[in-house]
Amino acid sequence: MNSATQTMSSQYLFVFAQAHDEFRIPELLSVAELYGFNITFPTHTRNVDSSRPFLVLELASAEHAKLLARRCILVKSVYEYYGSGRTYDELHEQTRARQPQWIQYVDDTSFKFFVSAYNHTIPQSRQREIVESFSYMRMMGKIDMKNPEVTFACFEEYHDPRGTTSRAKHERDGTFRKVWFGRLVEEGSARMLIKEFDVKKRVYYGNTTMEAEMSLLMANQTLASPGKLIYDPFVGTGSMTYTTAHFGALIFGSDIDGRQMRGKVKPPGIIRAAAQYGVADRIVDLFTFDVTRNPWRCGSLFDAIITDPPYGVRAGAKRLGKKDRPLRPPKETMPREHDLERVDNQPYIPPTKPYELSALASDLVLLARHMLKARGRLVFFLPTVTDEYEDLDTQTLLCEGMEIVANSLQDFGSWGRRLITIQKNTTMQYPPPSFHHLERAVSAHVPAHRDFREKYFQGFKGTD
């Protein structure tokens, strides 16, 4: 078949990986924005059931479907949509009605049929029956199971079997929720990057290193692409550095603890890992400083800020300054001689104090408003207590000129972490934040991420 042939239909069936369902729609929308095209949802709203692994979307062309399949980490495959139904009779009725879309493959196109199910395994005997039920298509070409010109796929979607009393292996067979049918347009190739960036294979990582799949999802939320400047203010061991650089972006990173970036040998650990992925030349520079006393001399510099702020479970956030301690009566003893002067050859290590998570998150949004270009994005993880979380928790983070475009939960049970994407929606220039927490109105609302570290180690008990 001529690859330039345009399909008559603008509907495409997306099949997703069985993971991170809340991240699926934000990723699709972000990649579509990156490439400059629109997605139309079935109900003309974004309130779709993202927990289901099949979704029909309307796109202007098959090329757009291919771009999504090649860049979206959670897309397994994309099909030209021919029909669906609660029964095979409904499915076949729709497929017959769309004959103009598939009749071009009837005469001399090699093909194969692929039959599968979600939450179920279809017996081999019934798989043959399913294929034979499409005999009305009258495919005359050669059957080629290894390298066909077209692949037709039929998917049965079953409810989750957990919690049911079913015992027999094929007891539920045929009692599907819905059945879907279409022609393969593109296999999802981006998922291969999860293995490529597998932390276990990395030459440098630490105990706070972000897993590969999440790093890639975060990179897509930043709209990373060649020529863009992206900054990680809590870079640590560089988890998000490698994935954003893989997509072509130029990276700046900073951390209050330079040992995290450097490691124990030379060259620095982040640079060694970046070289492993062939992106060392995209690491513009790495800095050691407290982000609340940063050396940036101008705003509107970066296309995106991406980070996983430390929240105290494995490592706590720090900022320069002395810890608040109760006042004690002064000692009457004279200072010791070595307290009066410091030996010249000893390095000065400035004191640090804890950086409470809710204060950090608020400061991060203010910093992003100052440092981002118009329509630039701040992408970061926010841990939260499941039973206490409210939408107001994230809304109170916002300030003038910033809006939330995505909020996806990775659920760990009693707590979870939310991938928040905030976009700068103005071209106005804003001054750098003072980090003194006097720049926003004081809110009576206490967010679920306030004092998260203490709640975590208390087992989320006694947090009222």
PDB file of C-alpha atoms in Angstrom, residues 44 85 114 181 376:
ATOM      1  CA  HIS A  44     -15.491  16.900  23.631  1.00  0.00           C
ATOM      2  CA  GLY A  85     -19.271  -2.561  21.099  1.00  0.00           C
ATOM      3  CA  PHE A 114      -4.118 -10.109  16.265  1.00  0.00           C
ATOM      4  CA  PHE A 181     -11.207  -3.318  16.539  1.00  0.00           C
ATOM      5  CA  GLY A 376       7.289  28.005  30.263  1.00  0.00           C
TER       6      GLY A 376
END
